[in-house]
GROMACS .gro file of C-alpha atoms in nm:
model
  196
    1GLY     CA    1  14.327   1.626  11.383
    2CYS     CA    2  14.287   1.946  11.178
    3ALA     CA    3  14.073   1.776  10.916
    4LEU     CA    4  13.812   1.694  11.180
    5THR     CA    5  13.794   2.054  11.301
    6ASP     CA    6  13.754   2.166  10.939
    7LEU     CA    7  13.468   1.922  10.890
    8ALA     CA    8  13.303   2.038  11.211
    9GLU     CA    9  13.343   2.400  11.106
   10ALA     CA   10  13.203   2.329  10.761
   11ALA     CA   11  12.909   2.141  10.916
   12ALA     CA   12  12.845   2.430  11.155
   13ALA     CA   13  12.860   2.679  10.868
   14ASP     CA   14  12.620   2.464  10.665
   15TYR     CA   15  12.383   2.437  10.958
   16ALA     CA   16  12.394   2.811  11.018
   17ARG     CA   17  12.321   2.872  10.651
   18SER     CA   18  12.035   2.624  10.634
   19THR     CA   19  11.863   2.755  10.945
   20SER     CA   20  11.919   3.128  10.898
   21HIS     CA   21  11.637   3.331  10.748
   22PHE     CA   22  11.838   3.394  10.432
   23ASP     CA   23  12.015   3.079  10.318
   24GLY     CA   24  12.217   3.223  10.032
   25ALA     CA   25  11.989   3.064   9.774
   26ALA     CA   26  11.800   3.261   9.512
   27PRO     CA   27  11.422   3.264   9.560
   28THR     CA   28  11.240   2.975   9.395
   29PRO     CA   29  11.030   3.042   9.083
   30LEU     CA   30  10.718   3.003   9.296
   31GLN     CA   31  10.837   3.257   9.553
   32ARG     CA   32  10.918   3.497   9.272
   33LYS     CA   33  10.578   3.444   9.115
   34ARG     CA   34  10.403   3.515   9.445
   35ARG     CA   35  10.608   3.828   9.496
   36ARG     CA   36  10.530   3.950   9.143
   37SER     CA   37  10.158   3.890   9.198
   38LYS     CA   38  10.172   4.082   9.523
   39ASN     CA   39  10.351   4.372   9.354
   40ALA     CA   40  10.143   4.361   9.035
   41ALA     CA   41   9.990   4.683   8.906
   42ARG     CA   42   9.620   4.716   8.989
   43PRO     CA   43   9.328   4.764   8.746
   44GLY     CA   44   9.296   5.128   8.641
   45GLU     CA   45   9.659   5.201   8.725
   46GLN     CA   46   9.868   5.385   8.467
   47VAL     CA   47  10.182   5.193   8.373
   48ALA     CA   48  10.458   5.183   8.116
   49ALA     CA   49  10.393   4.899   7.872
   50LYS     CA   50  10.628   4.755   7.612
   51VAL     CA   51  10.423   4.696   7.301
   52THR     CA   52  10.693   4.599   7.050
   53ARG     CA   53  10.916   4.294   7.037
   54THR     CA   54  11.226   4.504   6.987
   55ASP     CA   55  11.397   4.749   7.218
   56GLU     CA   56  11.398   5.052   6.995
   57ASN     CA   57  11.347   5.390   7.154
   58GLY     CA   58  10.979   5.460   7.213
   59SER     CA   59  10.876   5.095   7.239
   60TRP     CA   60  10.740   5.158   7.592
   61ILE     CA   61  10.415   5.355   7.599
   62LEU     CA   62  10.176   5.490   7.859
   63ALA     CA   63   9.892   5.244   7.919
   64SER     CA   64   9.637   5.162   8.184
   65VAL     CA   65   9.596   4.819   8.340
   66GLN     CA   66   9.264   4.647   8.288
   67ARG     CA   67   9.349   4.317   8.451
   68PHE     CA   68   9.635   4.103   8.585
   69TYR     CA   69   9.613   3.725   8.552
   70SER     CA   70   9.822   3.579   8.833
   71ASP     CA   71   9.821   3.223   8.697
   72THR     CA   72   9.981   3.320   8.365
   73GLU     CA   73  10.140   3.642   8.495
   74THR     CA   74  10.002   3.843   8.208
   75TYR     CA   75   9.835   4.182   8.191
   76ASP     CA   76   9.557   4.321   7.977
   77VAL     CA   77   9.643   4.686   7.919
   78GLN     CA   78   9.488   4.966   7.720
   79ASP     CA   79   9.697   5.213   7.518
   80GLU     CA   80   9.626   5.562   7.658
   81ASP     CA   81   9.620   5.692   7.297
   82ASP     CA   82   9.392   5.424   7.158
   83THR     CA   83   9.142   5.301   7.416
   84THR     CA   84   8.960   5.077   7.168
   85LYS     CA   85   9.196   4.780   7.190
   86LEU     CA   86   9.325   4.562   7.471
   87ILE     CA   87   9.683   4.440   7.456
   88ARG     CA   88   9.786   4.127   7.647
   89LEU     CA   89  10.142   4.143   7.774
   90PRO     CA   90  10.375   3.929   7.988
   91TRP     CA   91  10.461   4.065   8.334
   92ASN     CA   92  10.806   4.180   8.224
   93HIS     CA   93  10.656   4.410   7.962
   94VAL     CA   94  10.483   4.622   8.227
   95MET     CA   95  10.650   4.868   8.465
   96ARG     CA   96  10.474   5.061   8.736
   97LEU     CA   97  10.518   5.437   8.728
   98SER     CA   98  10.721   5.629   8.984
   99THR     CA   99  10.578   5.766   9.306
  100GLY     CA  100  10.833   6.047   9.324
  101SER     CA  101  10.976   5.913   9.649
  102GLU     CA  102  11.225   5.666   9.498
  103GLY     CA  103  11.585   5.756   9.554
  104CYS     CA  104  11.722   5.610   9.232
  105PHE     CA  105  11.706   5.920   9.015
  106ARG     CA  106  12.034   6.095   9.083
  107ARG     CA  107  12.199   6.319   8.829
  108GLY     CA  108  12.356   6.102   8.559
  109ALA     CA  109  12.108   5.812   8.607
  110ARG     CA  110  11.997   5.634   8.291
  111VAL     CA  111  11.617   5.642   8.273
  112MET     CA  112  11.320   5.624   8.041
  113ALA     CA  113  11.090   5.925   8.039
  114ILE     CA  114  10.780   6.038   7.854
  115PHE     CA  115  10.882   6.287   7.588
  116PRO     CA  116  10.681   6.610   7.630
  117GLU     CA  117  10.352   6.614   7.437
  118THR     CA  118  10.366   6.237   7.369
  119THR     CA  119  10.266   5.917   7.550
  120SER     CA  120  10.586   5.728   7.468
  121PHE     CA  121  10.887   5.665   7.688
  122TYR     CA  122  11.229   5.744   7.545
  123ARG     CA  123  11.575   5.684   7.684
  124ALA     CA  124  11.719   5.979   7.872
  125VAL     CA  125  11.973   6.079   8.134
  126VAL     CA  126  11.886   6.279   8.446
  127SER     CA  127  12.079   6.601   8.375
  128LYS     CA  128  12.028   6.796   8.698
  129GLN     CA  129  12.029   6.682   9.058
  130PRO     CA  130  11.660   6.632   9.159
  131VAL     CA  131  11.500   6.865   9.412
  132TRP     CA  132  11.327   6.695   9.704
  133LYS     CA  133  11.033   6.883   9.852
  134LEU     CA  134  10.805   6.809  10.142
  135GLN     CA  135  10.450   6.883  10.022
  136GLN     CA  136  10.198   7.016  10.269
  137GLY     CA  137  10.040   6.740  10.474
  138GLN     CA  138  10.290   6.477  10.358
  139THR     CA  139  10.552   6.302  10.564
  140THR     CA  140  10.772   6.177  10.278
  141PRO     CA  141  10.975   6.418  10.066
  142MET     CA  142  10.896   6.386   9.696
  143ILE     CA  143  11.054   6.479   9.367
  144ALA     CA  144  10.787   6.660   9.165
  145GLU     CA  145  10.973   6.674   8.836
  146LEU     CA  146  11.303   6.572   8.685
  147ILE     CA  147  11.522   6.755   8.439
  148VAL     CA  148  11.646   6.515   8.173
  149LYS     CA  149  11.823   6.511   7.840
  150PHE     CA  150  11.671   6.272   7.588
  151GLU     CA  151  11.876   6.053   7.357
  152ASP     CA  152  11.876   6.176   6.995
  153ASP     CA  153  11.717   6.508   7.091
  154GLU     CA  154  11.981   6.749   6.952
  155ASP     CA  155  11.869   7.083   6.812
  156GLU     CA  156  12.010   7.220   6.486
  157ASN     CA  157  12.326   7.333   6.668
  158GLY     CA  158  12.392   6.982   6.803
  159ARG     CA  159  12.295   7.076   7.158
  160THR     CA  160  12.064   6.858   7.364
  161PRO     CA  161  11.810   7.064   7.561
  162HIS     CA  162  11.725   7.001   7.925
  163ARG     CA  163  11.359   6.903   7.944
  164ARG     CA  164  11.126   6.893   8.245
  165VAL     CA  165  10.926   6.575   8.297
  166PRO     CA  166  10.690   6.504   8.591
  167SER     CA  167  10.868   6.248   8.809
  168ARG     CA  168  10.573   6.011   8.774
  169TYR     CA  169  10.667   5.967   8.408
  170VAL     CA  170  11.033   5.890   8.467
  171ILE     CA  171  11.115   5.524   8.525
  172PRO     CA  172  11.435   5.319   8.552
  173VAL     CA  173  11.562   5.142   8.241
  174PRO     CA  174  11.413   4.790   8.224
  175ASP     CA  175  11.727   4.598   8.326
  176VAL     CA  176  11.745   4.804   8.645
  177TYR     CA  177  11.372   4.780   8.716
  178PHE     CA  178  11.362   4.402   8.674
  179HIS     CA  179  11.704   4.327   8.825
  180GLU     CA  180  11.579   4.142   9.131
  181ASP     CA  181  11.474   3.854   8.911
  182ASP     CA  182  11.830   3.782   8.807
  183ASP     CA  183  12.018   3.532   9.016
  184ASP     CA  184  12.246   3.803   9.143
  185VAL     CA  185  12.316   3.609   9.462
  186ASP     CA  186  12.657   3.453   9.515
  187LEU     CA  187  12.582   3.085   9.562
  188THR     CA  188  12.937   2.969   9.635
  189PRO     CA  189  12.969   2.861   9.997
  190PRO     CA  190  13.234   3.046  10.196
  191ALA     CA  191  13.577   2.880  10.183
  192VAL     CA  192  13.662   2.694  10.503
  193SER     CA  193  14.006   2.787  10.636
  194SER     CA  194  14.247   2.498  10.671
  195GLY     CA  195  14.308   2.569  11.039
  196ALA     CA  196  14.684   2.591  10.983
   0.00000   0.00000   0.00000
């Protein structure tokens, strides 16, 4: 009567999965949409915005949000360099800036950062371990600035300089930032042992 026990075990496992808070299924499109609306950047907030169709270096720029439309999940943003025009962008072309309290910027991390004296984000690597400091009156330690090396930033001797960038203007690369929208959940049910 092993087959029966297996069936009972499988049924119990199914029941546990269907009634537990997390059922092993990826969130539905609607749940994702609600979560994105909840986490959307607010009007007046500075963000990184992707204004080209390609992924070349510098295609993300500093912009400020004018409006988020939750039904279409699009943003109206304004280029910080050219405040005369509004650009409408899909949600996945807008990234919120860092607060300085994220723990994802270890030495060696691939990031995008604003190149000094510009308003464009370029690919870089965190080149020194960040320094966490507790500012006066704050309860959370923060990273004030990051030391990075930018891609394609060699000097005439072929050396890439370390550059300081305020942590606010250092963000994860897009595929890391938007990863939670991939179905990175294992949907295969656990194998039921054959009770041998």
